GROMACS .gro file of C-alpha atoms in nm:
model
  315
    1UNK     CA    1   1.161  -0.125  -1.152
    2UNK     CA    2   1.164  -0.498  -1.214
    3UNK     CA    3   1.213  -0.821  -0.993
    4UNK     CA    4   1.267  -1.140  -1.164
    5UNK     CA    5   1.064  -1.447  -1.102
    6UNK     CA    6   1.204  -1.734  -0.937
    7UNK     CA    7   1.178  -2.006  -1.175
    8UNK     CA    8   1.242  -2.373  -1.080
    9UNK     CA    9   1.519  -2.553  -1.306
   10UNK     CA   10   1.214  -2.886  -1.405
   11UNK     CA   11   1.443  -3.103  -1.581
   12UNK     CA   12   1.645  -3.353  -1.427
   13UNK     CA   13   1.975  -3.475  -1.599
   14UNK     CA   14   2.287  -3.724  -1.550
   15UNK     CA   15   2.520  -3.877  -1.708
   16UNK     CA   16   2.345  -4.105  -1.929
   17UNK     CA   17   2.199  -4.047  -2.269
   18UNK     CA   18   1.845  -3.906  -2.215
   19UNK     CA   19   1.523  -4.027  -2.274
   20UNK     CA   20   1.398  -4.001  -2.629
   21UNK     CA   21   1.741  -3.931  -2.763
   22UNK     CA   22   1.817  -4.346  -2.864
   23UNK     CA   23   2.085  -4.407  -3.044
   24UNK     CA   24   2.108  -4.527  -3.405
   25UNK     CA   25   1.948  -4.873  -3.512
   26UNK     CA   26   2.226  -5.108  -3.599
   27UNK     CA   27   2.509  -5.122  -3.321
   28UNK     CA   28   2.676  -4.878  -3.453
   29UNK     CA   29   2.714  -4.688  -3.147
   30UNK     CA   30   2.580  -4.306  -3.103
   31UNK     CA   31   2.622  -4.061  -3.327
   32UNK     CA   32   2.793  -3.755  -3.297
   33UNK     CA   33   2.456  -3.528  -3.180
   34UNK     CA   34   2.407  -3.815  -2.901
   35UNK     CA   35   2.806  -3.751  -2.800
   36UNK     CA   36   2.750  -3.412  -2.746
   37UNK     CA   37   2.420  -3.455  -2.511
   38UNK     CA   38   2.580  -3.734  -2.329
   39UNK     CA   39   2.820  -3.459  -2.227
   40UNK     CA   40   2.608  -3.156  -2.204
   41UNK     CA   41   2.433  -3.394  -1.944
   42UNK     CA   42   2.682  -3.455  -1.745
   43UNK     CA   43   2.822  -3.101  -1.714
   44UNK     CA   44   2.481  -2.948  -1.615
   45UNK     CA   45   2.421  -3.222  -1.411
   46UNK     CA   46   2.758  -3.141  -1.249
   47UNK     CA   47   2.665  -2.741  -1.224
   48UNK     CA   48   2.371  -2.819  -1.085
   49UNK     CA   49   2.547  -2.998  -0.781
   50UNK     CA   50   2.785  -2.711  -0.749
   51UNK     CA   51   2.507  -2.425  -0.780
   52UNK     CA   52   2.347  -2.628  -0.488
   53UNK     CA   53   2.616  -2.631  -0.279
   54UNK     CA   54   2.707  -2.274  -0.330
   55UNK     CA   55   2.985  -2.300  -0.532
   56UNK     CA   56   2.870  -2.090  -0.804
   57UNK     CA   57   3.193  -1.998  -1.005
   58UNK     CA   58   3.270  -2.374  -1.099
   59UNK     CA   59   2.908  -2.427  -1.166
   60UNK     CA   60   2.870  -2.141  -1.412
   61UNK     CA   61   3.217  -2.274  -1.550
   62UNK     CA   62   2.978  -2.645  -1.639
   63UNK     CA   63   2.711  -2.458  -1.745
   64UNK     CA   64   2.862  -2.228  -2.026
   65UNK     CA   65   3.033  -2.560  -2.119
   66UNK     CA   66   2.659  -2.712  -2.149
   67UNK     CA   67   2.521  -2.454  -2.286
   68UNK     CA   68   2.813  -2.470  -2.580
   69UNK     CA   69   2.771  -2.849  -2.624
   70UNK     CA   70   2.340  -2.824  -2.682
   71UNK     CA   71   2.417  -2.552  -2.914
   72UNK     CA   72   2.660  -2.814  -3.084
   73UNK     CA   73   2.429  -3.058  -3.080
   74UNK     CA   74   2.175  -2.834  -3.194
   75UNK     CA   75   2.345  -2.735  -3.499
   76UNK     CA   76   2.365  -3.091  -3.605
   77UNK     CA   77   2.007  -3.076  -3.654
   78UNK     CA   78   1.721  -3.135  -3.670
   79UNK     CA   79   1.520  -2.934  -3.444
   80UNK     CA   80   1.438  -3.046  -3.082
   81UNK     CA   81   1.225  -2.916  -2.854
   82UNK     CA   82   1.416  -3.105  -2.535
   83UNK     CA   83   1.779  -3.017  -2.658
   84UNK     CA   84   1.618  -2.600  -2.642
   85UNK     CA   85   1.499  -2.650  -2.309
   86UNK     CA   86   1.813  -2.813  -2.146
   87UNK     CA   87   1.964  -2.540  -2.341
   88UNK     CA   88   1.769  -2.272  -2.168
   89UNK     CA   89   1.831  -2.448  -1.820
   90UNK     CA   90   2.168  -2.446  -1.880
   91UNK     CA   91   2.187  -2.038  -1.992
   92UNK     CA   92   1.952  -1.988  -1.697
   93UNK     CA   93   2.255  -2.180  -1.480
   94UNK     CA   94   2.522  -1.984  -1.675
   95UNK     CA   95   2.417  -1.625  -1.591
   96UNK     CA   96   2.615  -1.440  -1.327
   97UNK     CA   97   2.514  -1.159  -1.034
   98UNK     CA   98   2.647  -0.908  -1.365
   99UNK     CA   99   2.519  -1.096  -1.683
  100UNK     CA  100   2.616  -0.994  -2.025
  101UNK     CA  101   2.395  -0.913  -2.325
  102UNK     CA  102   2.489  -1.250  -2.491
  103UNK     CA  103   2.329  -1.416  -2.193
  104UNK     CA  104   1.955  -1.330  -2.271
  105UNK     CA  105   2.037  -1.357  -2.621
  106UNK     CA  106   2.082  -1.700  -2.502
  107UNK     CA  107   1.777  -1.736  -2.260
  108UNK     CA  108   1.584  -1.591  -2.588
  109UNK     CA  109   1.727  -1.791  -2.830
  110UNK     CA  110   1.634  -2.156  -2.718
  111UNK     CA  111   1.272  -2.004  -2.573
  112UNK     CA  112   1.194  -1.897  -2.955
  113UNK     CA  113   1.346  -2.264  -3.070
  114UNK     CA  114   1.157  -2.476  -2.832
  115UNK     CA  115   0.851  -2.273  -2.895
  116UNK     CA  116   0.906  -2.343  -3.318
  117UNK     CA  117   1.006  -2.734  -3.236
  118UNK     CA  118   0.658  -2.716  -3.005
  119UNK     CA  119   0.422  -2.474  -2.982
  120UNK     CA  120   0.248  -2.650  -2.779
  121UNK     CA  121   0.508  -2.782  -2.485
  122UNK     CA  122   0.411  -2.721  -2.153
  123UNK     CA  123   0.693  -2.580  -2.040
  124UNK     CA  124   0.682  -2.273  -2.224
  125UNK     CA  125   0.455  -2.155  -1.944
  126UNK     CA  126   0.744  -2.141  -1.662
  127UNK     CA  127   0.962  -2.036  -1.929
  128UNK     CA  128   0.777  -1.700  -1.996
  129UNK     CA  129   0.882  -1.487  -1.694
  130UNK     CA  130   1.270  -1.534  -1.816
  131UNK     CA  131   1.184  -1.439  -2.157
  132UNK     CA  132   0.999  -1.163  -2.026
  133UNK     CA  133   1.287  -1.082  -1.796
  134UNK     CA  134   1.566  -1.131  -2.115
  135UNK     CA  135   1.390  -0.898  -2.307
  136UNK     CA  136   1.386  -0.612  -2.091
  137UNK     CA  137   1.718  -0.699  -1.940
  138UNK     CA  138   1.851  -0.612  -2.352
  139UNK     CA  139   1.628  -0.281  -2.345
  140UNK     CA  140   1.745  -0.139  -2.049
  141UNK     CA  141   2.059  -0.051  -2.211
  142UNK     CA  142   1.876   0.136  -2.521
  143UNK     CA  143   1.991   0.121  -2.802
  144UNK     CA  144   1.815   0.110  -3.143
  145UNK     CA  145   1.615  -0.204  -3.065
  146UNK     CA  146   1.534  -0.064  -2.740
  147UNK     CA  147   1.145  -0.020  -2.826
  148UNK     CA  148   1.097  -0.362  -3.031
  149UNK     CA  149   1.249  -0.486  -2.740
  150UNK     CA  150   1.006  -0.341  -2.508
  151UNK     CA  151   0.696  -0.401  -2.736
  152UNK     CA  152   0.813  -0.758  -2.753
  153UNK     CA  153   0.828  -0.776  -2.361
  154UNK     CA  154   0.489  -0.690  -2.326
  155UNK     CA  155   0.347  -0.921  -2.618
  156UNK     CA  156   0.495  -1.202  -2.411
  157UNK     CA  157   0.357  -1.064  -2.062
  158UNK     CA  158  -0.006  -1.077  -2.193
  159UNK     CA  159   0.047  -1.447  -2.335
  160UNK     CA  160   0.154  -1.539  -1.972
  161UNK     CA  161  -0.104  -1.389  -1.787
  162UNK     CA  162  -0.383  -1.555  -1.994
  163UNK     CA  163  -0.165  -1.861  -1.867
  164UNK     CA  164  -0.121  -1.815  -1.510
  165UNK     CA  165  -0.457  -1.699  -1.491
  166UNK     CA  166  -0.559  -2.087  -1.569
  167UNK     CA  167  -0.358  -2.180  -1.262
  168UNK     CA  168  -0.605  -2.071  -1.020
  169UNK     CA  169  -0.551  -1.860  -0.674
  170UNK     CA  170  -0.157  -2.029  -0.645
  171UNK     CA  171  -0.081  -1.835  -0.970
  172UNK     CA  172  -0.189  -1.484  -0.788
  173UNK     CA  173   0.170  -1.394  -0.642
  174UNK     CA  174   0.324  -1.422  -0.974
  175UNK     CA  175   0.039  -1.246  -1.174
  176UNK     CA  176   0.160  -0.983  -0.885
  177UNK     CA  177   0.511  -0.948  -0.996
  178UNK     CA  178   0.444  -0.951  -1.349
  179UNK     CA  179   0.143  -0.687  -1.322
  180UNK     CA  180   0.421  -0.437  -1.157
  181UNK     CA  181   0.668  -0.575  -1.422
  182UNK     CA  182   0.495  -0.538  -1.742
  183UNK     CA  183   0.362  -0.170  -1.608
  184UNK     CA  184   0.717  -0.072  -1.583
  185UNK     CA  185   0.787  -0.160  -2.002
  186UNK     CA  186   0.459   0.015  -2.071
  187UNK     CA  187   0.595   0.320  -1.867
  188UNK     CA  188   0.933   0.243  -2.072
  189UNK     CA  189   0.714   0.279  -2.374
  190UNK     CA  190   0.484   0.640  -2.246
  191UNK     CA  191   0.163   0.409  -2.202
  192UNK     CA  192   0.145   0.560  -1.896
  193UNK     CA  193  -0.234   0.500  -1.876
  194UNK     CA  194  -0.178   0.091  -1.977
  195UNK     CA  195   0.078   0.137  -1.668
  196UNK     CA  196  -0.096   0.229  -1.388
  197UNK     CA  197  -0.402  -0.034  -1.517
  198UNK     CA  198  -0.163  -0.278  -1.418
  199UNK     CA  199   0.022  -0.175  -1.121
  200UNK     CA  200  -0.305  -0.081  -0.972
  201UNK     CA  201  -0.410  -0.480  -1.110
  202UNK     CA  202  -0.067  -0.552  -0.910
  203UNK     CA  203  -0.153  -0.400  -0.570
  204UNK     CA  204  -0.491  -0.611  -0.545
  205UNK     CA  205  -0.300  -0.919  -0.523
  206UNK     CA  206  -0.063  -1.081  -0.248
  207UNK     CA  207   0.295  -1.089  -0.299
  208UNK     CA  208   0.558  -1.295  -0.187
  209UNK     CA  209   0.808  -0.976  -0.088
  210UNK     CA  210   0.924  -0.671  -0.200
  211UNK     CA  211   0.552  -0.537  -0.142
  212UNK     CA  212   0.687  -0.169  -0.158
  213UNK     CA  213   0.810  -0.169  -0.510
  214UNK     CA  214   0.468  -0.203  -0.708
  215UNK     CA  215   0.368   0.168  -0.552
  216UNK     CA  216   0.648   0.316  -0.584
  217UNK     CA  217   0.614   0.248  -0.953
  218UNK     CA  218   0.237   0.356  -0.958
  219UNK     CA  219   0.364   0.690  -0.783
  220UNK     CA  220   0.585   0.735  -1.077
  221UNK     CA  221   0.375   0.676  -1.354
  222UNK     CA  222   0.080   0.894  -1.158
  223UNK     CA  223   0.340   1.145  -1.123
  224UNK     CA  224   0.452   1.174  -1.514
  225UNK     CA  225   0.129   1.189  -1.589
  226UNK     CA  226   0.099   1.520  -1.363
  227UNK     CA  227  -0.153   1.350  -1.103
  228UNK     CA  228   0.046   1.502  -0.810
  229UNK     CA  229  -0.178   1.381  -0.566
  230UNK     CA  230  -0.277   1.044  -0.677
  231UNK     CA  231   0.126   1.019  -0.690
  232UNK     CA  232   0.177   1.112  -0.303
  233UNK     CA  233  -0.076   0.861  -0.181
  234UNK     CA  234   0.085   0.576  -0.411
  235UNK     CA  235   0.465   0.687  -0.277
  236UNK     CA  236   0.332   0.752   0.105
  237UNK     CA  237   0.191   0.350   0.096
  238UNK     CA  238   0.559   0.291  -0.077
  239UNK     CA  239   0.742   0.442   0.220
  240UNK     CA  240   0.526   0.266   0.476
  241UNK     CA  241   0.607  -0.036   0.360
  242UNK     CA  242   0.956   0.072   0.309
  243UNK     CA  243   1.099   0.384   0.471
  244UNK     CA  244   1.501   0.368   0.394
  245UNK     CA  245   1.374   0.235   0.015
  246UNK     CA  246   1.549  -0.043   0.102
  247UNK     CA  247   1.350  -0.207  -0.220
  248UNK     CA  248   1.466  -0.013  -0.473
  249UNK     CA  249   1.849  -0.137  -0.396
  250UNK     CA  250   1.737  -0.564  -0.384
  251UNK     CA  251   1.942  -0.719  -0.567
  252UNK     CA  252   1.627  -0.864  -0.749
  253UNK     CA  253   1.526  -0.517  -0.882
  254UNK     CA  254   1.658  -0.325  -1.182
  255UNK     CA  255   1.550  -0.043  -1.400
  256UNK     CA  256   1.417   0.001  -1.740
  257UNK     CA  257   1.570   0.218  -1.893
  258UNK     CA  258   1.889   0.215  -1.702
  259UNK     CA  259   1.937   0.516  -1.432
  260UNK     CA  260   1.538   0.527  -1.380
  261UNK     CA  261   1.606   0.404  -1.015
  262UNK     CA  262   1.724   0.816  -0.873
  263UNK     CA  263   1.387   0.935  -1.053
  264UNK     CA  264   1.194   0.686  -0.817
  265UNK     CA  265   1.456   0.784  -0.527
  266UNK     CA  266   1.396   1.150  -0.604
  267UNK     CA  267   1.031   1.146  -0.585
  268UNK     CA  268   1.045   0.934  -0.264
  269UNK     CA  269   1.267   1.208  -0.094
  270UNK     CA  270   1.023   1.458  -0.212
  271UNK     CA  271   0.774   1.295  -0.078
  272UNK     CA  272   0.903   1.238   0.270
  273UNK     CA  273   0.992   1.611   0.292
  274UNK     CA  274   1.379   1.539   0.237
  275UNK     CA  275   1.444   1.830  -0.065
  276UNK     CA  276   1.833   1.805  -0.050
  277UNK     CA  277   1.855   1.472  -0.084
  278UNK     CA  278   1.518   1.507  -0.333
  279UNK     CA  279   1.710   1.787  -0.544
  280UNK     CA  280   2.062   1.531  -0.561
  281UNK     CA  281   1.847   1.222  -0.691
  282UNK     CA  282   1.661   1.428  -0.996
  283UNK     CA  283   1.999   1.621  -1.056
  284UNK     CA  284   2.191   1.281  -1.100
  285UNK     CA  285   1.868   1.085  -1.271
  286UNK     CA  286   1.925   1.382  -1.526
  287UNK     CA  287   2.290   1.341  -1.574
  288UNK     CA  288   2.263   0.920  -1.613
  289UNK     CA  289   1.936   0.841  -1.741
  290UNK     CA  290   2.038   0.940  -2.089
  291UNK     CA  291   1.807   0.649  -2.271
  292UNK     CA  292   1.481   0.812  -2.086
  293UNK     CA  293   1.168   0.995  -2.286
  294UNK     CA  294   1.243   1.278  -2.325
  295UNK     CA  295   0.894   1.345  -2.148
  296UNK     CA  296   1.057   1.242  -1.828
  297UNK     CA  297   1.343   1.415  -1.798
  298UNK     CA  298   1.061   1.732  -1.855
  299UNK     CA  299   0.904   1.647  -1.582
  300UNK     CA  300   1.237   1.585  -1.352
  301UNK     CA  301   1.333   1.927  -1.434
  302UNK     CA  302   0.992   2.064  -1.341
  303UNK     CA  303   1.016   1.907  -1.011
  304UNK     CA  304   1.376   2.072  -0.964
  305UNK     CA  305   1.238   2.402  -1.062
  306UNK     CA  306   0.992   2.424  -0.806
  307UNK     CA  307   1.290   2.301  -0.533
  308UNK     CA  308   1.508   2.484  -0.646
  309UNK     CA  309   1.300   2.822  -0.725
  310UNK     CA  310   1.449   2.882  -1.067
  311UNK     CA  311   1.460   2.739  -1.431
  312UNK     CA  312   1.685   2.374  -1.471
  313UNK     CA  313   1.866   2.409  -1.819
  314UNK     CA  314   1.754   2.122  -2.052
  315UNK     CA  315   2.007   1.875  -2.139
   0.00000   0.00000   0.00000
């Protein structure tokens, strides 16, 4: 399972032509590229008031707009580092409670062009977590470039941690979330061994909330490795911290692949002694999780065998 970072939005906008972006030399007035900012300002400015005050339908209304008109502007050229970012703030702004693909294709988009305008900008830093979270956001819901996907996810989790590590003891909280995040794509992946190096990283540091969530994923990766007892001490700590698994159903937390959540449900119930309700989550992780190693679903139906006291057909 994955929780997304929090990210502050670091750039502040109006309605007035931005620093940096001056226009022409002779009186001529702007140009068409400083048109389109002017008003790209203006509307995230405006969705950022709205988002702030709750009304989030007319501010993801502004910020598609926004996001349109930097994309405009963009493709007016040349490239610009600032016009990517306020174009990432903006697709940040834009997505929904139930994104679509073409949202972190946005997110990803203006990361990779502010990153080839500057390789060197600052912000890439906060920026990381979202690309992080794009990526395996697209992979969840398989698909051929499911795995490049995945591989890229964790590329971009290791630059971040060398960064956050710079950051000192007020990075910890977020190394935390990202340890149990990047575990889950190298579970995703069957480096199941990477995995539980970095949820077991994940459990040594404080978190914020949701404290549950980083064992129940090193019970799962202990457990498809076939370290049966390793994986009952991870998922008894999980339902200490969280006995109705009230974590696995935050609205923060989704699955890679897609469906992965009733294996974690199934193994909880197991754990806690609850077989029916153990015996329902494997049966429907096996009918949904379709994208899952096949490894996985193995190992779901040897845990249903030994409930159920006879063979599970595969699948």
């Amino acid at each position: 399972m994955r929780t997304g970072l929090a990210l502050a939005v670091l750039i502040a906008v109006a309605g007035q032509r931005a620093e940096g972006l001056a226009w022409p030399a002779g009186g001529n007035g702007p140009s068409a590229r400083d048109r389109l900012v002017v008003m790209a300002d203006e509307s995230l400015a405006a969705a950022r008031q709205l988002s702030g005050r709750g009304a989030r339908a007319e501010a993801h209304v502004l910020a598609r707009r926004a996001l349109d008109l930097y994309e405009d502007a963009l493709g007016l050229g040349p490239p610009d580092a600032e016009l990517h970012y306020r174009a990432y703030v903006a697709a940040q702004l834009y997505q929904t409670a139930s994104p679509s693909p073409e949202d972190f294709h946005a997110v990803i988009r203006h990361v990779d062009g502010l990153r080839a305008a500057d390789p060197l900008d600052p912000r890439l830093t906060d920026m990381l977590a979202a690309l992080c979270h794009a990526l395996a956001r697209l992979a969840a819901v398989g698909g051929p470039e499911a795995d490049a996907l995945l591989e890229r996810g964790i590329h971009e989790y290791e630059k971040m941690f060398q960064l956050l590590g710079l950051r000192g003891p007020e990075g910890a909280a977020d190394l935390a979330v990202s340890y149990a995040n990047v575990a889950e794509l190298l579970m995703a992946v069957e480096r199941l061994e990477d995995a539980l190096e970095y949820y077991r990283l994940s459990t040594t540091l404080p978190t914020r909330d949701l404290p549950a969530l980083r064992y129940y994923g090193l019970a799962v990766a202990h457990d498809r490795l076939g370290q049966a007892e390793q994986a009952r001490q991870a998922m008894l700590r999980a339902l200490e911290l969280d006995p109705e698994l009230g974590e696995l159903h935050d609205e923060r937390v989704y699955f890679v692949p897609d469906g992965d959540i009733h294996y974690y449900e199934a193994l909880a119930h197991e754990t806690a002694g609850r077989t029916s309700a153990a015996i329902r989550a494997y049966r429907e992780f096996l009918a949904v999780a379709q994208t899952v190693r096949p490894a996985y679903r193995n190992r779901a139906r040897e845990h249903l065998d030994a409930m159920t006291g006879h063979a599970t057909r595969a699948r």
